[in-house]
Amino acid sequence: MSKEIIIKTKRTTNYVYLSDKGSDMPMVFLHGFTGSHHSWDNVIEKLKRRTLTLDLPGHGKSTFNDLDANYSIDDWCEDFNEILNSLNIDKVDLCGYSMGGRLATGFAIKYPEKINKLILESTSFGIENKDEREARLKEDLRLCRLIEEDSPKFVQKWENSPLFAKQQDRNPQGFLSQRKERLSHNPIQLSKALKSFSQGNMGFYKSKMTEFKFPLILINGSEDGRYIEIGKNIIGICRDFNQHVIEDCGHNIHLENLDKFVEKLL
């Protein structure tokens, strides 16, 4: 069982879920774009340790307090640090998927003293080229408009991404649960999340990752070639680095091959 805790910062209202499996250092899970804390339910069920999940701002029950105010990954890092401090949590194993992995990386750079181990599933470390970054932001802003105008149409478009090509075949029940979750979000809040956490609005983290003194573990699917290459580019950058490639998986390993994903966590 997980206890629901509501923590309000100046900028966000956050729904946090802390499991009651002991009092050891928690493993924190950050979901991807259009997910929620429920994205990790099956992972947590298999882990015999204390865990913390949350709905990221704009997802599930968590909200941006002021939709008109600017909000960035750096702002989220400060809010998340405030959340951990309010729960008297000094250090965590931090696991993030896709967008959640970018947030996890930003947090680890800003608050390295809070990280025991960083685990990233299918994560980008930003876009180095300025023109490509600006193009990505423009594309994400177009998606923001679609989310606000026709959320079901956006979900259909998002599901048709090559990143998720075989999810429905590999885990039909998980895919349908994921679709229900995606359709449940407040479109205005979700649009704000995409704008705030877009790769077009974040820095390029690679050089800052050289300062990591904690273990960094990357988990990729064998069919997710672009993200495998992103991971290979980190080799030699971090002192304690491992990359695991899971066969017959695309972008979302914990949905497509739950057992293999948990095996790597353990």
XYZ file of C-alpha atoms in Angstrom:
266
model
C 0.000 0.000 0.000
C 1.097 3.555 -0.725
C 0.151 6.600 1.288
C -1.093 9.606 -0.699
C 0.519 12.863 0.403
C -0.327 16.296 -1.017
C 2.576 18.758 -1.028
C 2.040 22.288 -2.285
C 4.949 24.486 -3.310
C 4.779 28.070 -4.515
C 4.453 26.875 -8.121
C 2.862 23.413 -8.063
C 0.486 21.155 -6.141
C 1.950 17.660 -6.006
C 0.360 14.292 -5.284
C 3.040 12.000 -3.893
C 2.780 8.283 -3.071
C 5.101 6.718 -0.507
C 5.022 2.956 -0.014
C 5.111 1.408 3.436
C 7.725 -1.258 2.640
C 10.190 -0.420 5.384
C 12.118 2.715 6.254
C 15.201 2.301 4.062
C 16.281 4.759 1.375
C 13.444 5.019 -1.147
C 13.658 4.400 -4.852
C 11.882 7.267 -6.624
C 10.171 6.731 -9.986
C 9.424 9.568 -12.430
C 6.995 8.736 -15.239
C 7.122 9.872 -18.863
C 4.987 12.422 -20.691
C 1.252 11.513 -20.535
C 1.924 9.020 -17.714
C 1.217 9.220 -13.982
C 2.345 7.550 -10.761
C 0.237 4.552 -11.861
C 2.707 3.960 -14.710
C 4.966 2.281 -12.132
C 2.374 0.190 -10.264
C 3.499 -3.164 -11.704
C 7.184 -2.328 -11.177
C 6.637 -1.379 -7.538
C 4.582 -4.513 -6.913
C 7.628 -6.620 -7.770
C 10.095 -4.601 -5.681
C 10.590 -5.411 -2.013
C 11.708 -1.975 -0.950
C 10.426 1.464 -0.035
C 9.349 3.485 -3.073
C 8.142 6.979 -3.869
C 6.150 7.920 -6.947
C 4.325 11.093 -7.880
C 2.186 12.638 -10.574
C 4.468 15.125 -12.288
C 2.975 18.632 -12.709
C 0.243 18.691 -15.354
C -0.326 14.936 -15.016
C -2.852 13.003 -12.931
C -3.844 15.023 -9.888
C -0.730 17.243 -9.787
C -1.168 20.754 -11.156
C 0.606 23.966 -12.009
C -0.750 26.593 -9.617
C -0.539 29.384 -12.216
C -0.936 28.301 -15.826
C 0.297 31.687 -17.070
C 3.558 31.666 -15.109
C 6.757 30.452 -16.745
C 7.933 27.072 -15.479
C 11.098 25.149 -16.342
C 12.901 21.906 -15.545
C 15.061 23.907 -13.144
C 11.902 25.087 -11.352
C 10.724 21.488 -11.077
C 14.090 20.470 -9.591
C 13.643 23.074 -6.860
C 10.071 21.919 -6.223
C 11.128 18.270 -6.040
C 13.910 19.126 -3.618
C 11.297 20.861 -1.468
C 9.129 17.718 -1.644
C 11.991 15.476 -0.477
C 12.891 17.876 2.328
C 9.284 18.003 3.521
C 9.322 14.194 3.714
C 12.689 14.204 5.546
C 14.304 12.204 2.735
C 18.022 12.948 2.442
C 19.049 10.624 -0.386
C 17.337 8.481 -3.024
C 17.856 6.005 -5.819
C 16.257 7.970 -8.663
C 14.726 6.265 -11.706
C 13.184 8.215 -14.580
C 11.597 7.181 -17.865
C 11.852 9.373 -20.986
C 10.639 12.854 -19.899
C 10.970 11.699 -16.294
C 14.547 10.700 -17.068
C 15.317 14.220 -18.272
C 13.877 15.624 -15.056
C 15.877 13.083 -13.046
C 19.090 14.079 -14.831
C 18.434 17.778 -14.253
C 17.772 17.087 -10.576
C 20.951 14.994 -10.229
C 22.989 17.843 -11.728
C 21.451 20.457 -9.430
C 21.314 18.347 -6.244
C 23.976 15.611 -6.580
C 24.134 15.193 -2.799
C 20.589 13.782 -2.908
C 21.463 10.970 -5.336
C 22.693 7.522 -4.329
C 22.133 5.991 -7.775
C 20.643 7.363 -11.021
C 18.728 4.978 -13.306
C 17.518 6.290 -16.655
C 15.168 4.458 -19.007
C 15.097 5.652 -22.627
C 16.354 9.123 -21.782
C 17.742 11.992 -23.844
C 20.274 14.403 -22.357
C 19.074 17.329 -24.450
C 19.681 18.680 -27.932
C 23.129 20.174 -28.525
C 22.389 22.078 -31.739
C 20.550 25.374 -31.120
C 18.588 25.297 -34.398
C 17.447 21.724 -33.746
C 16.443 22.730 -30.229
C 14.322 25.605 -31.552
C 12.714 23.312 -34.144
C 11.829 20.812 -31.414
C 10.192 23.538 -29.338
C 8.095 24.671 -32.317
C 6.948 21.090 -32.926
C 6.060 20.610 -29.248
C 4.119 23.886 -29.217
C 2.080 22.576 -32.162
C 1.344 19.464 -30.110
C 0.348 21.689 -27.178
C -2.311 23.318 -29.351
C -3.592 19.900 -30.459
C -3.799 18.725 -26.830
C -5.918 21.744 -25.930
C -8.129 21.595 -29.032
C -8.673 17.836 -29.351
C -7.130 15.715 -26.617
C -8.365 12.307 -27.953
C -6.899 13.127 -31.389
C -3.583 13.997 -29.735
C -3.560 10.692 -27.811
C -4.169 8.788 -31.039
C -1.313 10.663 -32.724
C 0.984 10.074 -29.733
C 0.223 6.349 -29.655
C 1.094 6.063 -33.363
C 4.673 7.181 -32.733
C 7.268 4.618 -33.906
C 8.615 4.665 -30.333
C 5.535 2.720 -29.234
C 5.062 0.525 -32.321
C 4.738 -2.908 -30.673
C 3.410 -2.034 -27.215
C -0.154 -3.120 -27.918
C 0.978 -6.551 -29.155
C 3.380 -7.149 -26.290
C 1.203 -5.944 -23.430
C -2.423 -5.410 -24.541
C -3.755 -4.826 -21.022
C -0.934 -2.435 -20.129
C -1.432 -0.563 -23.392
C -5.149 -0.065 -22.742
C -4.475 1.057 -19.157
C -1.926 3.514 -20.521
C -4.475 4.856 -23.036
C -7.056 5.358 -20.289
C -4.445 7.211 -18.258
C -3.507 9.455 -21.190
C -7.139 10.374 -21.830
C -7.750 11.182 -18.164
C -5.427 14.205 -17.927
C -6.621 17.799 -17.882
C -5.691 18.984 -21.425
C -4.702 22.500 -20.349
C -2.451 21.183 -17.570
C -0.933 18.533 -19.860
C -0.224 21.150 -22.524
C 1.559 23.258 -19.916
C 3.674 20.239 -18.945
C 4.782 19.646 -22.530
C 5.710 23.294 -23.008
C 7.593 23.397 -19.693
C 9.484 20.113 -20.089
C 10.067 20.122 -23.860
C 13.555 19.158 -25.024
C 13.441 22.470 -26.854
C 13.301 24.238 -23.485
C 16.081 22.348 -21.717
C 19.842 22.624 -21.767
C 22.332 20.065 -23.067
C 23.368 18.046 -20.027
C 26.260 15.953 -21.332
C 29.168 18.104 -20.108
C 27.652 18.501 -16.634
C 27.318 14.736 -16.282
C 31.105 14.449 -16.044
C 30.732 15.592 -12.430
C 28.550 12.627 -11.395
C 30.196 10.715 -8.543
C 27.322 8.216 -8.139
C 26.495 5.194 -10.337
C 24.608 5.941 -13.560
C 22.634 3.107 -15.158
C 20.978 3.408 -18.571
C 18.294 0.953 -19.693
C 17.308 0.869 -23.365
C 15.196 -1.315 -25.641
C 17.000 -3.064 -28.502
C 14.541 -1.563 -31.028
C 15.080 2.000 -29.788
C 18.206 2.694 -31.843
C 18.362 6.463 -31.384
C 18.290 6.206 -27.595
C 20.851 3.387 -27.563
C 23.224 5.720 -29.424
C 22.500 8.526 -26.960
C 23.554 6.157 -24.198
C 26.739 5.110 -26.006
C 27.765 8.768 -26.174
C 27.936 8.798 -22.364
C 30.617 6.087 -22.252
C 33.765 7.608 -20.789
C 31.889 10.657 -19.518
C 30.753 9.267 -16.155
C 33.030 7.431 -13.758
C 30.574 4.667 -12.856
C 28.399 3.940 -15.896
C 26.542 0.896 -17.223
C 24.184 0.550 -20.169
C 21.757 -2.365 -20.430
C 19.976 -3.120 -23.714
C 16.856 -5.275 -23.360
C 16.018 -7.439 -26.363
C 12.655 -7.222 -28.142
C 11.722 -3.898 -26.578
C 11.063 -0.409 -27.853
C 11.005 2.830 -25.891
C 9.021 1.766 -22.806
C 10.812 -1.263 -21.395
C 8.884 -1.409 -18.118
C 5.648 -1.814 -20.092
C 6.940 -4.124 -22.825
C 9.110 -6.429 -20.677
C 8.381 -5.846 -17.003
C 10.395 -8.775 -15.646
C 13.599 -7.857 -17.488
C 13.258 -4.237 -16.414
C 12.850 -5.166 -12.750
C 15.761 -7.586 -13.046
C 18.002 -4.684 -14.061
C 16.720 -2.556 -11.178
C 17.651 -5.317 -8.745
